[in-house]
PDB file of C-alpha atoms in Angstrom:
ATOM      1  CA  MET A   1      -3.758 -29.705  15.712  1.00 48.00           C
ATOM      2  CA  THR A   2      -1.276 -32.059  14.168  1.00 44.00           C
ATOM      3  CA  GLY A   3       1.900 -30.052  14.575  1.00 45.00           C
ATOM      4  CA  VAL A   4       2.460 -28.792  11.033  1.00 43.00           C
ATOM      5  CA  SER A   5       5.840 -27.116  10.529  1.00 41.00           C
ATOM      6  CA  PRO A   6       5.617 -23.808   8.654  1.00 41.00           C
ATOM      7  CA  SER A   7       7.624 -23.613   5.466  1.00 39.00           C
ATOM      8  CA  CYS A   8       9.046 -20.193   6.296  1.00 44.00           C
ATOM      9  CA  ALA A   9      10.833 -18.989   9.396  1.00 57.00           C
ATOM     10  CA  GLY A  10       8.474 -16.045   9.581  1.00 92.00           C
ATOM     11  CA  VAL A  11       7.089 -13.111   7.715  1.00 97.00           C
ATOM     12  CA  GLY A  12      10.291 -11.102   8.137  1.00 97.00           C
ATOM     13  CA  LYS A  13      12.191 -13.650   6.088  1.00 97.00           C
ATOM     14  CA  ALA A  14       9.578 -13.442   3.317  1.00 98.00           C
ATOM     15  CA  ILE A  15       9.733  -9.631   3.255  1.00 98.00           C
ATOM     16  CA  ASP A  16      13.517  -9.695   3.128  1.00 98.00           C
ATOM     17  CA  ALA A  17      13.445 -12.231   0.284  1.00 97.00           C
ATOM     18  CA  ALA A  18      11.146  -9.978  -1.731  1.00 98.00           C
ATOM     19  CA  GLY A  19      13.475  -7.048  -1.126  1.00 97.00           C
ATOM     20  CA  GLU A  20      16.408  -9.077  -2.409  1.00 97.00           C
ATOM     21  CA  GLU A  21      14.396  -9.612  -5.597  1.00 96.00           C
ATOM     22  CA  GLY A  22      13.992  -5.856  -5.995  1.00 97.00           C
ATOM     23  CA  ARG A  23      10.374  -5.475  -4.940  1.00 97.00           C
ATOM     24  CA  ALA A  24       8.181  -4.776  -1.976  1.00 98.00           C
ATOM     25  CA  ALA A  25       6.483  -7.814  -0.461  1.00 98.00           C
ATOM     26  CA  LEU A  26       2.823  -8.381  -1.316  1.00 98.00           C
ATOM     27  CA  ILE A  27       0.759  -9.332   1.725  1.00 98.00           C
ATOM     28  CA  ALA A  28      -2.840 -10.379   1.098  1.00 98.00           C
ATOM     29  CA  TYR A  29      -5.782 -10.562   3.497  1.00 97.00           C
ATOM     30  CA  LEU A  30      -8.837 -12.826   3.350  1.00 97.00           C
ATOM     31  CA  PRO A  31     -11.344 -13.638   6.107  1.00 97.00           C
ATOM     32  CA  VAL A  32     -11.759 -17.264   7.117  1.00 98.00           C
ATOM     33  CA  GLY A  33     -15.231 -18.627   6.405  1.00 97.00           C
ATOM     34  CA  PHE A  34     -16.162 -16.450   3.428  1.00 97.00           C
ATOM     35  CA  PRO A  35     -17.898 -17.607   1.335  1.00 96.00           C
ATOM     36  CA  SER A  36     -17.360 -20.796   3.367  1.00 97.00           C
ATOM     37  CA  VAL A  37     -14.433 -22.217   5.304  1.00 97.00           C
ATOM     38  CA  ALA A  38     -13.460 -24.437   2.381  1.00 97.00           C
ATOM     39  CA  GLY A  39     -14.078 -21.566  -0.029  1.00 97.00           C
ATOM     40  CA  SER A  40     -11.809 -19.234   1.907  1.00 98.00           C
ATOM     41  CA  VAL A  41      -9.015 -21.816   1.911  1.00 98.00           C
ATOM     42  CA  ASP A  42      -9.497 -22.314  -1.820  1.00 98.00           C
ATOM     43  CA  ALA A  43      -9.278 -18.550  -2.401  1.00 98.00           C
ATOM     44  CA  ALA A  44      -6.162 -18.314  -0.239  1.00 98.00           C
ATOM     45  CA  LYS A  45      -4.492 -21.072  -2.246  1.00 98.00           C
ATOM     46  CA  ALA A  46      -5.171 -19.079  -5.423  1.00 98.00           C
ATOM     47  CA  LEU A  47      -3.402 -16.070  -3.941  1.00 98.00           C
ATOM     48  CA  ILE A  48      -0.429 -18.159  -2.837  1.00 98.00           C
ATOM     49  CA  ASP A  49      -0.164 -19.729  -6.283  1.00 98.00           C
ATOM     50  CA  ALA A  50      -0.293 -16.214  -7.797  1.00 98.00           C
ATOM     51  CA  GLY A  51       2.801 -15.184  -5.871  1.00 97.00           C
ATOM     52  CA  VAL A  52       1.795 -13.328  -2.720  1.00 98.00           C
ATOM     53  CA  ASP A  53       4.631 -13.269  -0.217  1.00 98.00           C
ATOM     54  CA  ALA A  54       2.546 -13.627   2.944  1.00 98.00           C
ATOM     55  CA  LEU A  55      -1.061 -14.217   3.811  1.00 98.00           C
ATOM     56  CA  GLU A  56      -3.251 -12.721   6.518  1.00 97.00           C
ATOM     57  CA  LEU A  57      -6.217 -14.872   7.504  1.00 98.00           C
ATOM     58  CA  GLY A  58      -8.888 -12.862   9.271  1.00 97.00           C
ATOM     59  CA  LEU A  59     -10.448 -14.575  12.276  1.00 96.00           C
ATOM     60  CA  PRO A  60     -14.214 -13.879  12.073  1.00 93.00           C
ATOM     61  CA  TYR A  61     -15.272 -11.538  14.872  1.00 89.00           C
ATOM     62  CA  SER A  62     -18.591  -9.900  15.665  1.00 85.00           C
ATOM     63  CA  ASP A  63     -17.242  -6.370  16.195  1.00 78.00           C
ATOM     64  CA  PRO A  64     -14.584  -5.666  13.535  1.00 70.00           C
ATOM     65  CA  VAL A  65     -14.035  -2.039  14.496  1.00 69.00           C
ATOM     66  CA  MET A  66     -11.110  -1.451  12.115  1.00 71.00           C
ATOM     67  CA  ASP A  67     -12.841  -2.891   9.057  1.00 74.00           C
ATOM     68  CA  GLY A  68     -14.901  -1.138   6.416  1.00 77.00           C
ATOM     69  CA  PRO A  69     -18.128  -2.442   4.845  1.00 87.00           C
ATOM     70  CA  VAL A  70     -16.587  -4.918   2.370  1.00 92.00           C
ATOM     71  CA  ILE A  71     -14.705  -6.882   5.010  1.00 92.00           C
ATOM     72  CA  GLU A  72     -17.374  -6.351   7.665  1.00 91.00           C
ATOM     73  CA  ASP A  73     -20.065  -7.826   5.406  1.00 93.00           C
ATOM     74  CA  ALA A  74     -17.850 -10.814   4.613  1.00 95.00           C
ATOM     75  CA  VAL A  75     -17.135 -11.451   8.291  1.00 94.00           C
ATOM     76  CA  VAL A  76     -20.808 -11.182   9.211  1.00 94.00           C
ATOM     77  CA  ALA A  77     -21.624 -13.726   6.492  1.00 95.00           C
ATOM     78  CA  ALA A  78     -18.865 -16.039   7.736  1.00 96.00           C
ATOM     79  CA  LEU A  79     -20.184 -15.928  11.299  1.00 95.00           C
ATOM     80  CA  ALA A  80     -23.759 -16.478  10.115  1.00 96.00           C
ATOM     81  CA  ALA A  81     -22.569 -19.565   8.227  1.00 95.00           C
ATOM     82  CA  GLY A  82     -21.028 -20.936  11.419  1.00 96.00           C
ATOM     83  CA  ALA A  83     -17.320 -20.040  11.108  1.00 96.00           C
ATOM     84  CA  ARG A  84     -15.560 -20.189  14.473  1.00 95.00           C
ATOM     85  CA  VAL A  85     -12.094 -19.868  15.994  1.00 96.00           C
ATOM     86  CA  ASP A  86     -11.164 -23.505  15.406  1.00 97.00           C
ATOM     87  CA  ASP A  87     -11.934 -23.049  11.711  1.00 98.00           C
ATOM     88  CA  THR A  88      -9.189 -20.444  11.575  1.00 98.00           C
ATOM     89  CA  PHE A  89      -6.657 -22.919  12.937  1.00 98.00           C
ATOM     90  CA  ARG A  90      -7.856 -25.525  10.450  1.00 98.00           C
ATOM     91  CA  ALA A  91      -7.453 -23.011   7.619  1.00 98.00           C
ATOM     92  CA  VAL A  92      -3.931 -22.174   8.775  1.00 98.00           C
ATOM     93  CA  GLU A  93      -3.091 -25.865   8.896  1.00 98.00           C
ATOM     94  CA  ALA A  94      -4.442 -26.390   5.373  1.00 98.00           C
ATOM     95  CA  LEU A  95      -2.275 -23.572   4.018  1.00 98.00           C
ATOM     96  CA  ALA A  96       0.916 -23.993   6.033  1.00 96.00           C
ATOM     97  CA  GLY A  97       3.753 -25.564   4.115  1.00 90.00           C
ATOM     98  CA  ARG A  98       2.800 -23.974   0.787  1.00 95.00           C
ATOM     99  CA  GLY A  99       5.784 -21.637   0.756  1.00 94.00           C
ATOM    100  CA  VAL A 100       4.487 -18.487   2.430  1.00 97.00           C
ATOM    101  CA  PRO A 101       4.043 -17.484   6.085  1.00 98.00           C
ATOM    102  CA  ILE A 102       0.450 -17.499   7.323  1.00 98.00           C
ATOM    103  CA  LEU A 103      -0.461 -14.779   9.798  1.00 98.00           C
ATOM    104  CA  VAL A 104      -3.765 -14.544  11.630  1.00 98.00           C
ATOM    105  CA  MET A 105      -5.362 -11.099  11.798  1.00 96.00           C
ATOM    106  CA  THR A 106      -7.518 -10.998  14.911  1.00 96.00           C
ATOM    107  CA  TYR A 107      -9.014  -8.682  17.457  1.00 94.00           C
ATOM    108  CA  TYR A 108      -7.767  -9.583  20.887  1.00 95.00           C
ATOM    109  CA  ASN A 109     -10.947 -10.768  22.581  1.00 95.00           C
ATOM    110  CA  PRO A 110     -10.967 -14.226  20.902  1.00 96.00           C
ATOM    111  CA  VAL A 111      -7.329 -14.689  21.946  1.00 97.00           C
ATOM    112  CA  TYR A 112      -8.111 -13.675  25.526  1.00 96.00           C
ATOM    113  CA  ARG A 113     -11.240 -15.818  25.711  1.00 96.00           C
ATOM    114  CA  ARG A 114      -9.459 -18.936  24.463  1.00 97.00           C
ATOM    115  CA  GLY A 115      -6.498 -18.313  26.746  1.00 98.00           C
ATOM    116  CA  VAL A 116      -3.443 -16.536  25.389  1.00 98.00           C
ATOM    117  CA  ALA A 117      -1.014 -19.406  25.969  1.00 98.00           C
ATOM    118  CA  ARG A 118      -3.427 -21.929  24.471  1.00 98.00           C
ATOM    119  CA  PHE A 119      -4.113 -19.714  21.448  1.00 98.00           C
ATOM    120  CA  ALA A 120      -0.401 -19.297  20.786  1.00 98.00           C
ATOM    121  CA  ALA A 121       0.214 -23.040  21.147  1.00 98.00           C
ATOM    122  CA  ASP A 122      -2.656 -23.896  18.795  1.00 98.00           C
ATOM    123  CA  LEU A 123      -1.477 -21.377  16.206  1.00 98.00           C
ATOM    124  CA  ALA A 124       2.085 -22.657  16.317  1.00 98.00           C
ATOM    125  CA  SER A 125       0.886 -26.262  16.122  1.00 97.00           C
ATOM    126  CA  ALA A 126      -1.158 -25.430  13.017  1.00 98.00           C
ATOM    127  CA  GLY A 127       1.929 -23.968  11.338  1.00 97.00           C
ATOM    128  CA  GLY A 128       0.994 -20.302  11.696  1.00 98.00           C
ATOM    129  CA  ALA A 129       3.669 -17.602  11.622  1.00 98.00           C
ATOM    130  CA  GLY A 130       2.105 -15.162  14.072  1.00 98.00           C
ATOM    131  CA  LEU A 131      -0.621 -12.626  14.800  1.00 98.00           C
ATOM    132  CA  ILE A 132      -1.629  -9.157  13.689  1.00 97.00           C
ATOM    133  CA  THR A 133      -3.624  -7.603  16.542  1.00 96.00           C
ATOM    134  CA  PRO A 134      -5.197  -4.288  15.473  1.00 93.00           C
ATOM    135  CA  ASP A 135      -6.821  -3.450  18.814  1.00 94.00           C
ATOM    136  CA  LEU A 136      -3.955  -4.473  21.111  1.00 96.00           C
ATOM    137  CA  ILE A 137      -1.210  -2.077  22.157  1.00 95.00           C
ATOM    138  CA  PRO A 138       2.187  -3.314  23.374  1.00 97.00           C
ATOM    139  CA  ASP A 139       1.634  -1.757  26.793  1.00 96.00           C
ATOM    140  CA  GLU A 140      -1.189  -4.250  27.423  1.00 97.00           C
ATOM    141  CA  ALA A 141       0.289  -7.176  25.495  1.00 98.00           C
ATOM    142  CA  GLY A 142       2.634  -8.674  28.075  1.00 97.00           C
ATOM    143  CA  GLU A 143       0.925 -12.065  28.111  1.00 98.00           C
ATOM    144  CA  TRP A 144       0.831 -12.280  24.317  1.00 98.00           C
ATOM    145  CA  ILE A 145       4.456 -11.161  23.975  1.00 98.00           C
ATOM    146  CA  ALA A 146       5.520 -13.878  26.407  1.00 98.00           C
ATOM    147  CA  ALA A 147       3.444 -16.518  24.604  1.00 98.00           C
ATOM    148  CA  SER A 148       4.752 -15.474  21.198  1.00 98.00           C
ATOM    149  CA  GLU A 149       8.315 -15.710  22.475  1.00 97.00           C
ATOM    150  CA  ALA A 150       7.639 -19.178  23.863  1.00 97.00           C
ATOM    151  CA  HIS A 151       6.299 -20.432  20.521  1.00 97.00           C
ATOM    152  CA  GLY A 152       8.465 -18.449  18.095  1.00 97.00           C
ATOM    153  CA  LEU A 153       5.541 -16.484  16.655  1.00 98.00           C
ATOM    154  CA  ASP A 154       5.653 -13.123  14.913  1.00 98.00           C
ATOM    155  CA  ARG A 155       3.700 -10.281  16.488  1.00 97.00           C
ATOM    156  CA  VAL A 156       2.557  -7.316  14.430  1.00 98.00           C
ATOM    157  CA  PHE A 157       1.263  -4.144  16.044  1.00 98.00           C
ATOM    158  CA  LEU A 158      -0.094  -1.082  14.265  1.00 96.00           C
ATOM    159  CA  VAL A 159       1.001   2.525  13.980  1.00 96.00           C
ATOM    160  CA  ALA A 160      -1.001   5.396  12.503  1.00 93.00           C
ATOM    161  CA  PRO A 161      -0.261   8.878  11.159  1.00 91.00           C
ATOM    162  CA  SER A 162      -1.253  10.232  14.585  1.00 91.00           C
ATOM    163  CA  SER A 163       1.300   8.088  16.475  1.00 95.00           C
ATOM    164  CA  THR A 164       3.794  10.084  18.492  1.00 96.00           C
ATOM    165  CA  ALA A 165       7.532   9.483  18.260  1.00 96.00           C
ATOM    166  CA  GLU A 166       7.395   7.813  21.673  1.00 97.00           C
ATOM    167  CA  ARG A 167       4.548   5.518  20.589  1.00 96.00           C
ATOM    168  CA  LEU A 168       6.353   4.603  17.371  1.00 97.00           C
ATOM    169  CA  ALA A 169       9.422   3.570  19.351  1.00 98.00           C
ATOM    170  CA  VAL A 170       7.379   1.411  21.738  1.00 98.00           C
ATOM    171  CA  VAL A 171       5.583  -0.350  18.874  1.00 98.00           C
ATOM    172  CA  ALA A 172       8.749  -0.839  16.822  1.00 97.00           C
ATOM    173  CA  GLU A 173      10.451  -2.461  19.796  1.00 98.00           C
ATOM    174  CA  ALA A 174       7.518  -4.827  20.417  1.00 98.00           C
ATOM    175  CA  CYS A 175       7.010  -5.964  16.811  1.00 98.00           C
ATOM    176  CA  ARG A 176       8.585  -9.061  15.339  1.00 97.00           C
ATOM    177  CA  GLY A 177       8.143  -9.624  11.603  1.00 98.00           C
ATOM    178  CA  PHE A 178       7.105  -6.127  10.586  1.00 98.00           C
ATOM    179  CA  THR A 179       5.382  -2.984  11.785  1.00 98.00           C
ATOM    180  CA  TYR A 180       1.954  -2.370  10.248  1.00 97.00           C
ATOM    181  CA  ALA A 181       1.557   1.260   9.149  1.00 95.00           C
ATOM    182  CA  THR A 182      -1.989   2.371   8.350  1.00 91.00           C
ATOM    183  CA  SER A 183      -2.034   4.713   5.372  1.00 75.00           C
ATOM    184  CA  THR A 184      -4.812   6.833   6.819  1.00 64.00           C
ATOM    185  CA  MET A 185      -6.918   7.408   9.899  1.00 45.00           C
ATOM    186  CA  GLY A 186     -10.002   5.288   9.306  1.00 50.00           C
ATOM    187  CA  VAL A 187     -11.315   1.830   8.548  1.00 44.00           C
ATOM    188  CA  THR A 188     -10.204  -0.548   5.837  1.00 50.00           C
ATOM    189  CA  GLY A 189     -11.595  -0.168   2.345  1.00 43.00           C
ATOM    190  CA  GLU A 190     -10.729   0.681  -1.227  1.00 46.00           C
ATOM    191  CA  ARG A 191      -9.849   4.303  -1.917  1.00 48.00           C
ATOM    192  CA  ALA A 192      -9.187   6.321  -5.058  1.00 46.00           C
ATOM    193  CA  THR A 193      -5.940   7.786  -3.741  1.00 52.00           C
ATOM    194  CA  LEU A 194      -3.578   7.237  -0.843  1.00 65.00           C
ATOM    195  CA  SER A 195      -2.702   9.852   1.716  1.00 59.00           C
ATOM    196  CA  GLY A 196       0.750  11.387   1.490  1.00 75.00           C
ATOM    197  CA  ARG A 197       0.965  10.823   5.235  1.00 84.00           C
ATOM    198  CA  ALA A 198       1.775   7.140   4.619  1.00 90.00           C
ATOM    199  CA  ARG A 199       5.264   7.916   3.319  1.00 93.00           C
ATOM    200  CA  VAL A 200       5.964  10.206   6.255  1.00 94.00           C
ATOM    201  CA  LEU A 201       4.700   7.585   8.698  1.00 95.00           C
ATOM    202  CA  VAL A 202       7.021   4.936   7.250  1.00 96.00           C
ATOM    203  CA  GLU A 203       9.972   7.298   7.522  1.00 97.00           C
ATOM    204  CA  ARG A 204       9.076   8.128  11.117  1.00 97.00           C
ATOM    205  CA  ALA A 205       8.614   4.458  12.039  1.00 97.00           C
ATOM    206  CA  ARG A 206      12.016   3.567  10.616  1.00 98.00           C
ATOM    207  CA  ALA A 207      13.598   6.461  12.469  1.00 98.00           C
ATOM    208  CA  ALA A 208      11.997   5.104  15.647  1.00 98.00           C
ATOM    209  CA  GLY A 209      13.643   1.716  15.133  1.00 98.00           C
ATOM    210  CA  ALA A 210      11.212  -0.315  12.987  1.00 98.00           C
ATOM    211  CA  GLU A 211      13.153  -2.927  11.024  1.00 97.00           C
ATOM    212  CA  ARG A 212      10.474  -3.494   8.387  1.00 98.00           C
ATOM    213  CA  VAL A 213       7.390  -1.386   7.709  1.00 98.00           C
ATOM    214  CA  CYS A 214       4.439  -2.515   5.568  1.00 97.00           C
ATOM    215  CA  VAL A 215       1.533  -0.284   4.581  1.00 96.00           C
ATOM    216  CA  GLY A 216      -2.141  -1.186   4.518  1.00 90.00           C
ATOM    217  CA  VAL A 217      -5.659   0.299   4.778  1.00 83.00           C
ATOM    218  CA  GLY A 218      -6.868   1.711   1.490  1.00 81.00           C
ATOM    219  CA  VAL A 219      -4.217   0.035  -0.673  1.00 90.00           C
ATOM    220  CA  SER A 220      -6.143  -1.648  -3.470  1.00 88.00           C
ATOM    221  CA  THR A 221      -4.804  -0.970  -6.988  1.00 93.00           C
ATOM    222  CA  PRO A 222      -1.571  -1.584  -8.888  1.00 95.00           C
ATOM    223  CA  ALA A 223      -0.981   2.178  -8.852  1.00 93.00           C
ATOM    224  CA  HIS A 224      -1.266   2.145  -5.063  1.00 92.00           C
ATOM    225  CA  ALA A 225       1.100  -0.825  -4.872  1.00 94.00           C
ATOM    226  CA  ALA A 226       3.708   0.950  -6.995  1.00 95.00           C
ATOM    227  CA  GLU A 227       3.427   4.063  -4.837  1.00 93.00           C
ATOM    228  CA  VAL A 228       3.754   2.167  -1.550  1.00 95.00           C
ATOM    229  CA  ALA A 229       6.604   0.028  -2.887  1.00 96.00           C
ATOM    230  CA  SER A 230       8.636   3.170  -3.486  1.00 95.00           C
ATOM    231  CA  PHE A 231       8.931   3.817   0.251  1.00 95.00           C
ATOM    232  CA  ALA A 232       7.798   0.763   2.260  1.00 97.00           C
ATOM    233  CA  ASP A 233       8.921  -2.841   2.656  1.00 98.00           C
ATOM    234  CA  GLY A 234       5.528  -4.361   1.976  1.00 97.00           C
ATOM    235  CA  VAL A 235       2.127  -3.695   0.426  1.00 97.00           C
ATOM    236  CA  ILE A 236      -0.939  -4.980   2.303  1.00 96.00           C
ATOM    237  CA  VAL A 237      -4.155  -5.497   0.317  1.00 96.00           C
ATOM    238  CA  GLY A 238      -7.413  -6.764   1.769  1.00 94.00           C
ATOM    239  CA  SER A 239     -10.723  -5.211   0.717  1.00 93.00           C
ATOM    240  CA  ALA A 240      -9.945  -5.411  -3.012  1.00 94.00           C
ATOM    241  CA  PHE A 241      -9.428  -9.175  -2.739  1.00 97.00           C
ATOM    242  CA  VAL A 242     -12.491  -9.696  -0.545  1.00 97.00           C
ATOM    243  CA  ARG A 243     -14.641  -7.738  -2.988  1.00 96.00           C
ATOM    244  CA  LEU A 244     -13.582 -10.038  -5.832  1.00 97.00           C
ATOM    245  CA  VAL A 245     -14.700 -13.068  -3.828  1.00 97.00           C
ATOM    246  CA  SER A 246     -18.044 -11.444  -2.992  1.00 96.00           C
ATOM    247  CA  GLU A 247     -18.730 -10.484  -6.618  1.00 97.00           C
ATOM    248  CA  ALA A 248     -17.721 -13.787  -8.212  1.00 97.00           C
ATOM    249  CA  ASP A 249     -20.450 -16.075  -9.524  1.00 97.00           C
ATOM    250  CA  SER A 250     -18.386 -19.213  -8.922  1.00 97.00           C
ATOM    251  CA  ALA A 251     -15.327 -20.434  -7.074  1.00 96.00           C
ATOM    252  CA  ALA A 252     -13.464 -20.712 -10.372  1.00 97.00           C
ATOM    253  CA  GLU A 253     -14.292 -17.123 -11.249  1.00 98.00           C
ATOM    254  CA  ALA A 254     -13.116 -15.982  -7.821  1.00 98.00           C
ATOM    255  CA  ARG A 255      -9.819 -17.866  -8.165  1.00 98.00           C
ATOM    256  CA  GLN A 256      -9.160 -16.331 -11.560  1.00 98.00           C
ATOM    257  CA  ALA A 257      -9.984 -12.806 -10.414  1.00 98.00           C
ATOM    258  CA  LEU A 258      -7.823 -13.143  -7.308  1.00 98.00           C
ATOM    259  CA  SER A 259      -4.919 -14.530  -9.325  1.00 98.00           C
ATOM    260  CA  ASP A 260      -5.152 -11.742 -11.896  1.00 98.00           C
ATOM    261  CA  LEU A 261      -5.181  -8.955  -9.301  1.00 98.00           C
ATOM    262  CA  ALA A 262      -2.391 -10.522  -7.237  1.00 98.00           C
ATOM    263  CA  GLY A 263      -0.233 -10.811 -10.342  1.00 97.00           C
ATOM    264  CA  ARG A 264      -0.779  -7.182 -11.279  1.00 97.00           C
ATOM    265  CA  LEU A 265      -0.123  -5.974  -7.725  1.00 97.00           C
ATOM    266  CA  ARG A 266       3.072  -8.015  -7.446  1.00 97.00           C
ATOM    267  CA  GLU A 267       4.326  -6.672 -10.785  1.00 97.00           C
ATOM    268  CA  ALA A 268       3.502  -3.110  -9.758  1.00 97.00           C
ATOM    269  CA  ALA A 269       5.401  -3.530  -6.481  1.00 96.00           C
ATOM    270  CA  THR A 270       8.604  -4.355  -8.359  1.00 93.00           C
ATOM    271  CA  LEU A 271      11.083  -1.520  -7.998  1.00 81.00           C
ATOM    272  CA  GLY A 272      12.305  -0.226 -11.299  1.00 61.00           C
TER     273      GLY A 272
END
């Protein structure tokens, strides 16, 4: 790593800036290595140019237990093509400095296997803003919390509609950047409608002390974005973007499709 300085202080700053503009932040997810490492960076650049406020780069992992078939198939293809942990850091480095914070979405085993302190140092050196860790709970995250503090990295933990008030408070206290609220109990993927439990979960998380709450899992259309923007600080979209990449016949077609959807989602997330 060459020690790239990120262009933003963190994802919290980006979310707050979007709020000051009268809209919910748009946070986009893409897996590193799909359709190739270079292709995933190219796709991410298209999303940044289209106005997303933050970017989640998925670290390819062999057992993506939270992910539905669209993302799972993309990750399997990325691994089969040879994508590895170091490619994620290289992707972060290629995208850092373009005006938006770059988070890495990863299951915890790759972090543990690399060494938590080393992973945090490499991510910070590449210009990354922090980690989203879907299978790590704060109770077991002491080493990561210490490493993130040492390197000034955001840490995003998840809450679900089933989370108790006590659990919400623990997660809210541990998060830095935002708290990730899952709209439903289940894996990622596009859905026709969103559960009404998402609004209640955001309200409960805020009551428990969460400074910023962003909603993902199932959010995929402009109508969803408008709905989520009415009660949350950020809109997280993943599978809909990944599907566009998988269906495109060329890199140019993928860039155009990603840009079009990101523009419509951002517009829909504007509070009126």
